[in-house]
Tab-separated table of C-alpha atoms in Angstrom:
chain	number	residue	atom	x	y	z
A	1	UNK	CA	64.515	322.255	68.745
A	2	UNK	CA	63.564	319.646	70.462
A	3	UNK	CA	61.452	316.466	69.777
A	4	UNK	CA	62.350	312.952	68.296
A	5	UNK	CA	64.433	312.484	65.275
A	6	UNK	CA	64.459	309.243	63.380
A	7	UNK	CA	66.426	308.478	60.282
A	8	UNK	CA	66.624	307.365	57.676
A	9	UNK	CA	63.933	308.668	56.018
A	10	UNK	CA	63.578	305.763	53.440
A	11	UNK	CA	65.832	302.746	54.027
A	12	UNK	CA	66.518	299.722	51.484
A	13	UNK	CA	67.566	296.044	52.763
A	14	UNK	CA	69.259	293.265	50.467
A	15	UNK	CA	67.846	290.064	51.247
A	16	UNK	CA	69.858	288.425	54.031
A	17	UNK	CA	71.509	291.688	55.445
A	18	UNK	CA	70.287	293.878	58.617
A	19	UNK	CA	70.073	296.965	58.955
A	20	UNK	CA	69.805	299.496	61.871
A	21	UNK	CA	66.857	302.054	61.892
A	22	UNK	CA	68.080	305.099	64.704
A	23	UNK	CA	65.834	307.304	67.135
A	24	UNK	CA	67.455	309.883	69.225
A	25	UNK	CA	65.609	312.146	71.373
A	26	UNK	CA	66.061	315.207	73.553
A	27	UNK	CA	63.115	315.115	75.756
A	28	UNK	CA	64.910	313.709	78.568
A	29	UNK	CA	62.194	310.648	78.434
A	30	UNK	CA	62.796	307.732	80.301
A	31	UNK	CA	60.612	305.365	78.167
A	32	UNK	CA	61.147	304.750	74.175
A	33	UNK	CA	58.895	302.607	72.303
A	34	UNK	CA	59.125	300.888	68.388
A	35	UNK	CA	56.370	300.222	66.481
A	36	UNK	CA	55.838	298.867	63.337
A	37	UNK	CA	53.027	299.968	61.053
A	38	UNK	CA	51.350	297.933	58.001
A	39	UNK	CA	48.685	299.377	55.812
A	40	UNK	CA	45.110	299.060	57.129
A	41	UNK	CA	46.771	298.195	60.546
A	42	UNK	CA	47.588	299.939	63.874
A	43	UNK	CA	50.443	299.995	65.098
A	44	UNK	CA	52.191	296.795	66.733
A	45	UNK	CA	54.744	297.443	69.616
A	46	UNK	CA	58.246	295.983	68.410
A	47	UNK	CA	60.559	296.146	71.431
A	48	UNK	CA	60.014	298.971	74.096
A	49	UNK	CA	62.109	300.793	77.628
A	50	UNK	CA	61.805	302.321	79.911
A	51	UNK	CA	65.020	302.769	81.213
A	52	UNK	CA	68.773	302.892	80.419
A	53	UNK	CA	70.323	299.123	79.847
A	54	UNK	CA	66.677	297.671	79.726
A	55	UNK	CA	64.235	296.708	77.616
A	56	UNK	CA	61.220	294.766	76.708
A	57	UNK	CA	59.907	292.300	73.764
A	58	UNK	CA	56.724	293.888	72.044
A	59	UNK	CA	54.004	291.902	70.839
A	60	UNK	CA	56.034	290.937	67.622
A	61	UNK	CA	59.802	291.691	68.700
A	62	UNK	CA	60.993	287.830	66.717
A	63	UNK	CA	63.039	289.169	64.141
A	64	UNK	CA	64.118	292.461	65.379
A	65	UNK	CA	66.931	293.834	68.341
A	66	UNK	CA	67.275	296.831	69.884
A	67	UNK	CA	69.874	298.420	72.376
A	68	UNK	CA	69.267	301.083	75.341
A	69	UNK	CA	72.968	302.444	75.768
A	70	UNK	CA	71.729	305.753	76.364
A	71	UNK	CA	69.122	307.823	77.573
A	72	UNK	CA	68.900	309.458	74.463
A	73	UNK	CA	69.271	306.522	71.809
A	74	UNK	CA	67.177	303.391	70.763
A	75	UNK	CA	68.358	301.647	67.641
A	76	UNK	CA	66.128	299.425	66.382
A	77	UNK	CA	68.485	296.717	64.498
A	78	UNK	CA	65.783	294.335	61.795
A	79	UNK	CA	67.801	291.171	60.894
A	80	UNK	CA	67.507	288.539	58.650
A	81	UNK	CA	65.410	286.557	60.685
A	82	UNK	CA	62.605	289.265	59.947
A	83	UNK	CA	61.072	286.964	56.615
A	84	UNK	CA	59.060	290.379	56.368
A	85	UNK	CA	60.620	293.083	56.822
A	86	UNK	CA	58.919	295.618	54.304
A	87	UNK	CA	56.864	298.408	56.611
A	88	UNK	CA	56.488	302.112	58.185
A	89	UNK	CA	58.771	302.044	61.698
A	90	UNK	CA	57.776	304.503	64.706
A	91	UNK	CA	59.617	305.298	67.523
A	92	UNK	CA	57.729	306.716	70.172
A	93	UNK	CA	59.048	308.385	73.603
A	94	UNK	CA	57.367	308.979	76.511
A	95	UNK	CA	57.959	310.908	79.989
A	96	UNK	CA	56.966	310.126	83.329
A	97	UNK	CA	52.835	311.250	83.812
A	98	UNK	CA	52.960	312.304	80.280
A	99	UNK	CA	51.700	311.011	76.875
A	100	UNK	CA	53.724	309.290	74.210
A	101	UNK	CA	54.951	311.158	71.073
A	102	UNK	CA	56.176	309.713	68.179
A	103	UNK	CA	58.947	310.884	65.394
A	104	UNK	CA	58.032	311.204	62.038
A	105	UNK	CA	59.024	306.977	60.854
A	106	UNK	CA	61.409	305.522	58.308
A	107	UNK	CA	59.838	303.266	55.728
A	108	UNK	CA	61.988	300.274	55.262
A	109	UNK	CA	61.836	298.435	51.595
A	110	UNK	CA	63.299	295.059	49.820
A	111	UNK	CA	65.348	295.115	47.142
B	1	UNK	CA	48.028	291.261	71.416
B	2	UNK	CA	44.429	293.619	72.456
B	3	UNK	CA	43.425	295.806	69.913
B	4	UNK	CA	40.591	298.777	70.643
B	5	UNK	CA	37.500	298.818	68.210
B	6	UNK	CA	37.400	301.518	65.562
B	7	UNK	CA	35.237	301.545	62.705
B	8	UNK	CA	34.268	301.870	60.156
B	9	UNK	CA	37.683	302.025	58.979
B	10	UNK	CA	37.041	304.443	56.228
B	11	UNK	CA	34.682	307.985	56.716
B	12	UNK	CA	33.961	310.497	54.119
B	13	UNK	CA	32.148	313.933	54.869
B	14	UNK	CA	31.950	317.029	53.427
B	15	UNK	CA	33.841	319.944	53.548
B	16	UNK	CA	31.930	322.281	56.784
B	17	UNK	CA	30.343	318.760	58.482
B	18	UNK	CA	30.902	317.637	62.138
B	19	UNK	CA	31.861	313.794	62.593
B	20	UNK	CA	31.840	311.735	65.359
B	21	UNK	CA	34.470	308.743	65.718
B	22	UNK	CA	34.272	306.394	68.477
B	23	UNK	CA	36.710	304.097	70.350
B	24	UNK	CA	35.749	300.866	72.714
B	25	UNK	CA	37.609	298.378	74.861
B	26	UNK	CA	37.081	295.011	76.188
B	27	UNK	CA	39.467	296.261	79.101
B	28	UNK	CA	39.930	299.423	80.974
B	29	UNK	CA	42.674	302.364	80.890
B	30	UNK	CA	43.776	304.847	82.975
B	31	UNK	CA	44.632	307.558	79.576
B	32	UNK	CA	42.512	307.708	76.590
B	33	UNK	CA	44.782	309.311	73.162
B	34	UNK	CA	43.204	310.310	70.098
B	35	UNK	CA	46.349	310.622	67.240
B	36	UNK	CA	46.110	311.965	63.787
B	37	UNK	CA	48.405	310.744	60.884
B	38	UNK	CA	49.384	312.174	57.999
B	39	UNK	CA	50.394	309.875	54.674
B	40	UNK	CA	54.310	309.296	55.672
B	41	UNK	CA	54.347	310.944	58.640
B	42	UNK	CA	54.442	309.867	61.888
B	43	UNK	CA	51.083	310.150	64.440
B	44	UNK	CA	50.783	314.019	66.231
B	45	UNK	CA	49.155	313.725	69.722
B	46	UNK	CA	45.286	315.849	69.357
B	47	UNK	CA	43.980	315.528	72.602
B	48	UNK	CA	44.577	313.160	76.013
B	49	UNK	CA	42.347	312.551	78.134
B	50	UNK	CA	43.330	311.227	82.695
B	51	UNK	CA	39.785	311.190	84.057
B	52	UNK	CA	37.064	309.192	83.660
B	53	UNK	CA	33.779	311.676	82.350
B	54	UNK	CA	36.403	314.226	81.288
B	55	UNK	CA	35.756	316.329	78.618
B	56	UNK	CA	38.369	318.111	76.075
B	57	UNK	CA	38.644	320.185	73.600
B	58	UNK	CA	41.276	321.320	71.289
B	59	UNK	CA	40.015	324.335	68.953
B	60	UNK	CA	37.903	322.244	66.768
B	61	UNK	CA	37.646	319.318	68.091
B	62	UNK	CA	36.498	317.763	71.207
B	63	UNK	CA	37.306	314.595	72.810
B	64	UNK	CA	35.530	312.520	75.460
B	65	UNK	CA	36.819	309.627	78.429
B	66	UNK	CA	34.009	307.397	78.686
B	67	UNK	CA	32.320	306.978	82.585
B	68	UNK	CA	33.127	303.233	82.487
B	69	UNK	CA	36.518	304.343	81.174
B	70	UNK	CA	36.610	301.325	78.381
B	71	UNK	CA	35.841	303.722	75.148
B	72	UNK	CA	36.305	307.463	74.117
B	73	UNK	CA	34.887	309.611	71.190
B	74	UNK	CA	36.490	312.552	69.349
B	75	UNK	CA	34.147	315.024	67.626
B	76	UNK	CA	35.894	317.252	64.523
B	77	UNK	CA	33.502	320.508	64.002
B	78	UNK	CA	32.944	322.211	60.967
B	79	UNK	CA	36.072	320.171	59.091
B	80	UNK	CA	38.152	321.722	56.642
B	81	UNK	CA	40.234	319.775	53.856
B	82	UNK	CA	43.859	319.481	56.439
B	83	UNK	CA	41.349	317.267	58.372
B	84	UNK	CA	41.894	314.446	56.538
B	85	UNK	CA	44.306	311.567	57.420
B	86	UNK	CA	44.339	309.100	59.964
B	87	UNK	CA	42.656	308.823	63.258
B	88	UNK	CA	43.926	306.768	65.552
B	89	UNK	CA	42.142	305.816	69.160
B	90	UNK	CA	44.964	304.586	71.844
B	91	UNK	CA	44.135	303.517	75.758
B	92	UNK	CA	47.443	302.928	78.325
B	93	UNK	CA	47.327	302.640	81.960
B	94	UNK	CA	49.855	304.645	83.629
B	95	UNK	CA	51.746	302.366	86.138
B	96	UNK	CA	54.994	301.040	86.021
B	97	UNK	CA	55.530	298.216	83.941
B	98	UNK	CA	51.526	298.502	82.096
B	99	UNK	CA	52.599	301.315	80.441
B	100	UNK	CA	52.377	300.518	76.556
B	101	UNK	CA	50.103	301.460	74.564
B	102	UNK	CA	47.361	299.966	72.924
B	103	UNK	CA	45.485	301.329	69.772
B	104	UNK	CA	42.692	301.393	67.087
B	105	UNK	CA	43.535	300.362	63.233
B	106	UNK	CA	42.543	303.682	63.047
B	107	UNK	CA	39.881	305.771	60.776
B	108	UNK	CA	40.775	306.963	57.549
B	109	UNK	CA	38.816	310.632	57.038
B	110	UNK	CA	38.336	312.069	53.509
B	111	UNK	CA	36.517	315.521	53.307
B	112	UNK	CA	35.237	316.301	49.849
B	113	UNK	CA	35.096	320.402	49.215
């Protein structure tokens, strides 16, 4: 079946600890995208690529890394640094002439 | 960074209405995307639109790329209660390294029954 899978669903973070949300996909897309989502908001680009061993800062990447390792793959690591880190992550992919598609998020909390 | 003008943020119509949501830009794109988002999930592609004038439709609703290409309107017919959720408008132009996204804070439908 294919299409993007992120996970975890639900993910909890200690104060001071970082965590790694994944996205895998088996579109064979060249570009991958992360988003972050607030309530009453759009959605703000994180870090995006759009190729293997690349990738750009988003409009709010401070706080956040990522890694582009494989075609297939775009971990999305939120660090310490992120004061605020509470919110609904997307990962998007997109392929070349076509439109962006998105997997189905993992809503990151503070405990 | 730009975001695209949807309002009002909140619509409620009832059950068998059409509604009309629009979308503007300060700036043009290429691509015009309306997305609709369910409470936890994550946004499902409804209808995109490449040409400026084009018109699209997707069973129920209908989607338009405005002539100076800086806005876009979808149209839901007839809705039915699995219409409500999210709406989101996004533009993106198509070349190279201006290939992000940008979107609406989107429209929140509620259809009474």
């Amino acid at each position: 079946d294919g299409g993007i899978t992120q996970s975890p669903k639900y993910l909890f973070r200690k104060e001071g600890q970082n965590v790694t949300l994944s996205c895998e996909q088996n579109l064979n897309h060249d570009a991958m995208y992360w988003y972050r989502q607030d309530p009453g908001q759009g959605l703000r680009l994180i870090y995006y690529s759009q190729i293997v061993n690349d990738f750009q800062k988003g409009d709010i990447a401070e706080g956040y890394s990522v890694s582009r390792e494989k075609k297939e793959s775009f971990p999305l690591t939120v660090t310490s640094a992120q004061k605020n880190p509470t919110a609904f992550y997307l990962c998007a992919s997109q392929g070349s002439n076509q439109p962006q598609h998105f997997g189905d998020g993992t809503r990151l909390s503070i405990l | 960074g730009q975001q695209l003008n949807q309002s009002p943020q909140s619509m409620f119509i009832q059950e068998g209405e059409d509604v009309s949501m629009n979308c503007t830009s300060s700036s043009i794109f290429n691509t015009w995307l309306w997305y609709k988002q369910d409470p936890g999930e994550g946004p499902v592609l409804l209808i995109a639109l490449y040409k400026a004038g084009e018109l699209t439709s997707n069973g129920r609703l209908t989607a338009q790329f405005g002539i100076t290409r800086k806005d876009s309107f979808l149209n839901i017919s007839a809705s039915i209660p699995s219409d409500v959720g999210i709406y989101f408008c996004a533009g993106q132009l198509m070349s190279g390294a201006n290939s992000k996204l940008t979107f609406g804070k989107g429209i929140t439908l509620s259809v009474r029954p």
